[in-house]
Short mmCIF file of C-alpha atoms in Angstrom, two decimals:
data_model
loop_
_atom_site.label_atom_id
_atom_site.label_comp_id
_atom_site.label_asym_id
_atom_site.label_seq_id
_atom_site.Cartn_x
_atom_site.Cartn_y
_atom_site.Cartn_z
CA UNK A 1 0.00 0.00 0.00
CA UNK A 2 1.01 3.52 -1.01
CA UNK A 3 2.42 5.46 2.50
CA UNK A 4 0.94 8.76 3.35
CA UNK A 5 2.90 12.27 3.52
CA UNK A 6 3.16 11.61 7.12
CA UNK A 7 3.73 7.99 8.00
CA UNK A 8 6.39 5.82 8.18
CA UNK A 9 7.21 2.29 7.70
CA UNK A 10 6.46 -0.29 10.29
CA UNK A 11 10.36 -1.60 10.44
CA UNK A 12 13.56 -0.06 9.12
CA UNK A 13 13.95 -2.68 6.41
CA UNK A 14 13.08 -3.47 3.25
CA UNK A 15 12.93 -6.96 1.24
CA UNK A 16 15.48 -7.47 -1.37
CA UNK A 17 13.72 -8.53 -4.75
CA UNK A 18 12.81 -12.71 -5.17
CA UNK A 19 15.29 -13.14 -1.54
CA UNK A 20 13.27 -11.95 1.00
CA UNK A 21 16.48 -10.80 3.26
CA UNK A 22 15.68 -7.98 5.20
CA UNK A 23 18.32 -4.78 4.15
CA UNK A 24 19.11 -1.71 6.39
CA UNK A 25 18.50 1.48 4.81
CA UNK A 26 21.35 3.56 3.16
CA UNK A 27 20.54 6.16 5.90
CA UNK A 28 20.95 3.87 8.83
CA UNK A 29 23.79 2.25 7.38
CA UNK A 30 25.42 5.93 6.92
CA UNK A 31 25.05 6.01 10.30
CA UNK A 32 26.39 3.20 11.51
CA UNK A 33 29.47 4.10 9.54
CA UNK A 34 29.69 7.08 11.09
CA UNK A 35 29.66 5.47 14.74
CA UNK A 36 32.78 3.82 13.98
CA UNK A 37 34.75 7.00 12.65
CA UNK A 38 34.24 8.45 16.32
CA UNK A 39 36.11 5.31 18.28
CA UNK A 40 39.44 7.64 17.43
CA UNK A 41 37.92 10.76 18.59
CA UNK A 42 36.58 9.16 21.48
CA UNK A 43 40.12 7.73 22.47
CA UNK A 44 41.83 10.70 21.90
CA UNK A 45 39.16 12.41 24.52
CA UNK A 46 39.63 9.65 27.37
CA UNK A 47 42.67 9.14 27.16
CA UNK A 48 45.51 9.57 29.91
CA UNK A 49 48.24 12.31 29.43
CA UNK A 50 51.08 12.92 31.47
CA UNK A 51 52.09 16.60 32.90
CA UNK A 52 54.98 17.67 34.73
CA UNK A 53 55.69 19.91 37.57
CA UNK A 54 58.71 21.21 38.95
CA UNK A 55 58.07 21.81 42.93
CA UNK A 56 61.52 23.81 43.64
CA UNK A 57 60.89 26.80 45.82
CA UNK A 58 57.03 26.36 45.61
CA UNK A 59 54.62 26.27 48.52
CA UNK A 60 53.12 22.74 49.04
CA UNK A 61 49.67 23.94 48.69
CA UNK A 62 50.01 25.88 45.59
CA UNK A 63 51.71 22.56 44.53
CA UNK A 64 48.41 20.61 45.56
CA UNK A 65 45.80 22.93 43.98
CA UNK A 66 47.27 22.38 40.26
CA UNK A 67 47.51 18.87 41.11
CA UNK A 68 43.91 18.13 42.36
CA UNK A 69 42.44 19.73 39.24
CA UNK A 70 44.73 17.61 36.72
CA UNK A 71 43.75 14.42 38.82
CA UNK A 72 40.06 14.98 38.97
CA UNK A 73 39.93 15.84 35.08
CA UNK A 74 38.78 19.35 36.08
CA UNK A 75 40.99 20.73 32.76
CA UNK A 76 38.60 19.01 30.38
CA UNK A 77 35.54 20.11 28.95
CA UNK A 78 33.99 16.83 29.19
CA UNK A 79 34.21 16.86 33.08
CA UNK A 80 31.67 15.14 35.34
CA UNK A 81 31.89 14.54 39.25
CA UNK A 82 31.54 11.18 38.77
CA UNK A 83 33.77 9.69 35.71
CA UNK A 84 36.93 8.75 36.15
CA UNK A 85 38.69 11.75 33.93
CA UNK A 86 41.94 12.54 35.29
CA UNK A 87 45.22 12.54 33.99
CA UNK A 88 48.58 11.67 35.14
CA UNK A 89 50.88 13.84 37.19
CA UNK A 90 54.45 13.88 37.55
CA UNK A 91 55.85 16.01 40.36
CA UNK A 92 59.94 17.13 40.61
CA UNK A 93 62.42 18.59 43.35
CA UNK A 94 59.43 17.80 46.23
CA UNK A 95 62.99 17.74 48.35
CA UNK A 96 63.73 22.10 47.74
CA UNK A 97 59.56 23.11 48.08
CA UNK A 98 59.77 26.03 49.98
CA UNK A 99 57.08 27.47 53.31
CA UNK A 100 56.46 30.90 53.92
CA UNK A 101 57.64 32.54 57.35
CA UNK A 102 58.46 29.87 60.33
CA UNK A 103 56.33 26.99 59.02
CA UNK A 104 59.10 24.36 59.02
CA UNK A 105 58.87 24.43 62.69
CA UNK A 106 55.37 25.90 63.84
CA UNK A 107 53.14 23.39 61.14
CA UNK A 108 52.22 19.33 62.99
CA UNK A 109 51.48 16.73 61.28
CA UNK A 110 49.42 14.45 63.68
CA UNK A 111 49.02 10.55 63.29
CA UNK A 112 47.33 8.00 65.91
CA UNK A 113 47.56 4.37 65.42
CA UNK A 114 43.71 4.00 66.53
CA UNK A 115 44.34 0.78 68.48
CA UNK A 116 47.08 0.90 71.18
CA UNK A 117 47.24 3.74 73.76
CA UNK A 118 50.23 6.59 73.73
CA UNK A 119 49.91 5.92 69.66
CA UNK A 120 49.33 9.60 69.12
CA UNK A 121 52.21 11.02 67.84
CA UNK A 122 52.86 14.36 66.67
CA UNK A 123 56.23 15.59 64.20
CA UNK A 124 56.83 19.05 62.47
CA UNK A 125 56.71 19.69 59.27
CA UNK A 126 61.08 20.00 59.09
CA UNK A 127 61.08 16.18 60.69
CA UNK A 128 58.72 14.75 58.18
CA UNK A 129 60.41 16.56 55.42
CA UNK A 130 63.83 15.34 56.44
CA UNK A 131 62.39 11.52 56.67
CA UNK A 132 60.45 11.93 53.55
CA UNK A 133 61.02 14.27 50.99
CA UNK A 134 57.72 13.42 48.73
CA UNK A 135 54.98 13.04 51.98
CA UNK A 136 54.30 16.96 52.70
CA UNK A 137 53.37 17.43 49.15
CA UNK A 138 51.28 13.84 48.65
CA UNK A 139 49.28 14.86 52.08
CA UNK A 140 48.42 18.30 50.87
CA UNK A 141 47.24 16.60 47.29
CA UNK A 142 45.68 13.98 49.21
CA UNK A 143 43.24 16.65 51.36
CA UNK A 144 42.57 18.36 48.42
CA UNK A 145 40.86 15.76 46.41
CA UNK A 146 37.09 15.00 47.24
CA UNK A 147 36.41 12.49 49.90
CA UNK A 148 34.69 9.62 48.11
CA UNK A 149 35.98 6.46 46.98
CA UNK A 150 37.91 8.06 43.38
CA UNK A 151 40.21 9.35 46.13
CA UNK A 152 42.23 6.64 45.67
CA UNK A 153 42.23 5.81 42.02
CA UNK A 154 43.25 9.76 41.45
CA UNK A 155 46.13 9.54 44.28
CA UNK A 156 47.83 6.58 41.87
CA UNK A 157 48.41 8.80 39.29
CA UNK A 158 50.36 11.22 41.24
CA UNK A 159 54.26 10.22 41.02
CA UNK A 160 56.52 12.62 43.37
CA UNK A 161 60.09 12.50 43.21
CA UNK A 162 62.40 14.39 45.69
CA UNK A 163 64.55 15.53 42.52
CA UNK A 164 64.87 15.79 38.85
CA UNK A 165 65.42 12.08 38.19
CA UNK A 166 62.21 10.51 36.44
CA UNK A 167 62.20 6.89 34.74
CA UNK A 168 62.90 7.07 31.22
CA UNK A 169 59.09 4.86 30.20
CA UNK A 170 57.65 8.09 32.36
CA UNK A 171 59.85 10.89 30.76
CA UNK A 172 58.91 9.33 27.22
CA UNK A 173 54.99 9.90 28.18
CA UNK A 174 55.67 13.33 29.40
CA UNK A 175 53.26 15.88 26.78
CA UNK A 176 53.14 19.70 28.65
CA UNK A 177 55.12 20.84 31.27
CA UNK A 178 52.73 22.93 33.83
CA UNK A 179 54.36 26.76 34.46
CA UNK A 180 55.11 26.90 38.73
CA UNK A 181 52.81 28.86 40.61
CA UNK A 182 55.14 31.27 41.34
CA UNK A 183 58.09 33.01 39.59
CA UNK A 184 61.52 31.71 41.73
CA UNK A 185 63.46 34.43 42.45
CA UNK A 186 67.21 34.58 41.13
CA UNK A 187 70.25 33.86 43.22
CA UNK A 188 72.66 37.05 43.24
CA UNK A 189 75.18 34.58 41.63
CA UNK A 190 73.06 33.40 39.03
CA UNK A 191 72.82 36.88 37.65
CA UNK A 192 75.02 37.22 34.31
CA UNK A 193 77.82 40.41 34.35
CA UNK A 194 75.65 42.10 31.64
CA UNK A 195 72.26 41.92 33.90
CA UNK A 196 74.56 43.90 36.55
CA UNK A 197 75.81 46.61 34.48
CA UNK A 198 72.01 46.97 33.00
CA UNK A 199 70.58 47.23 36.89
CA UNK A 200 69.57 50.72 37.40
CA UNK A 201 71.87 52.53 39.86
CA UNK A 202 70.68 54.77 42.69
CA UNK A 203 73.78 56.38 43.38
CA UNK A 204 77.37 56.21 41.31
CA UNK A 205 80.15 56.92 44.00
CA UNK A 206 82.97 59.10 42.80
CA UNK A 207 86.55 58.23 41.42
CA UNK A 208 88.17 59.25 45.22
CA UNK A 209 85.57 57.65 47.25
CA UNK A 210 87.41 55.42 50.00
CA UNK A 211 84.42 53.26 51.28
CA UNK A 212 85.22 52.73 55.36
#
């Protein structure tokens, strides 16, 4: 029977002539093509990259905010609270990160062992540094993240190391490097003879000036 302007077939199919073998449609065909040209894009969109950081003569925390939004996926416009999005971050020099006034000595860490009594113990943040050059940045990443079970799964793909030396399969995965939080300042020594002689000058002493 001849269809109407504004009905459809029953089924997406049609008989092929004298076989009886039902045949898609060249438009849902087209688009089952087209399903499989998105498996790259769809890849490329998941997929895990690796960053690196360089933590010399950077506070911990500014440290841990740039790595809590790499690990939770935050950077990608695809984000949701609950996939599993992040990517991978590799963290340098955790040994020269750098506190701001007196913290080495005035900031506790606190630990209890939760079963046996006297198990509360209590170290600074210069103790814990000097046993463990990696754990002041990992715990400040580590309270960072959300509290719910991806905790975990994003804390594996943080990789501190208390210097420059990185494995060569991680160096070779390595795609940005993240800019530090904040500019280090030069050593006088570090500063070439040119950079001197360019420095403005407040006051030029004279030939005969004897300096006491």
């Amino acid at each position: 029977p001849r269809l109407g302007l504004w009905e459809r077939p029953p089924f997406p199919f049609r008989l092929s002539a004298g076989r009886g073998v039902p045949q898609k449609r060249g438009l849902l065909a087209a688009r089952a093509m087209s399903s499989y040209s998105k498996a790259a894009q769809q890849w490329a969109t998941f997929a895990r990259a690796w960053y690196l950081l360089d933590a010399k003569m950077q506070p911990p925390g500014k440290i841990a905010e740039i790595c809590k939004i790499i690990l939770q996926g935050k950077h990608k416009p695809v984000y949701h609270a609950l996939s599993d999005l992040g990517d991978h971050v590799v963290v340098i020099n955790t040994r020269h990160i750098a506190f701001s006034g007196n913290k080495w000595e005035q900031k506790v860490y606190s630990s209890h062992t939760g079963r046996y009594p006297n198990g509360f113990k209590q170290v600074t943040a210069a103790q814990l540094h000097k046993k463990d050059p990696t754990v002041i940045v990992k715990l400040a990443t580590y309270g960072m993240l959300p509290k719910n079970l991806l905790r975990r799964t994003m804390m594996q793909r943080l990789h501190l190391f208390p210097d420059d030396d990185i494995p060569e399969d991680m160096r070779k995965n390595l795609v940005e490097y993240l800019p530090q939080p904040r500019k280090v300042p030069k050593r006088l020594n570090e500063y070439t003879q040119e950079e001197i002689d360019a420095f403005p000058r407040l006051w030029t002493p004279p030939q005969d000036f004897q300096w006491k």
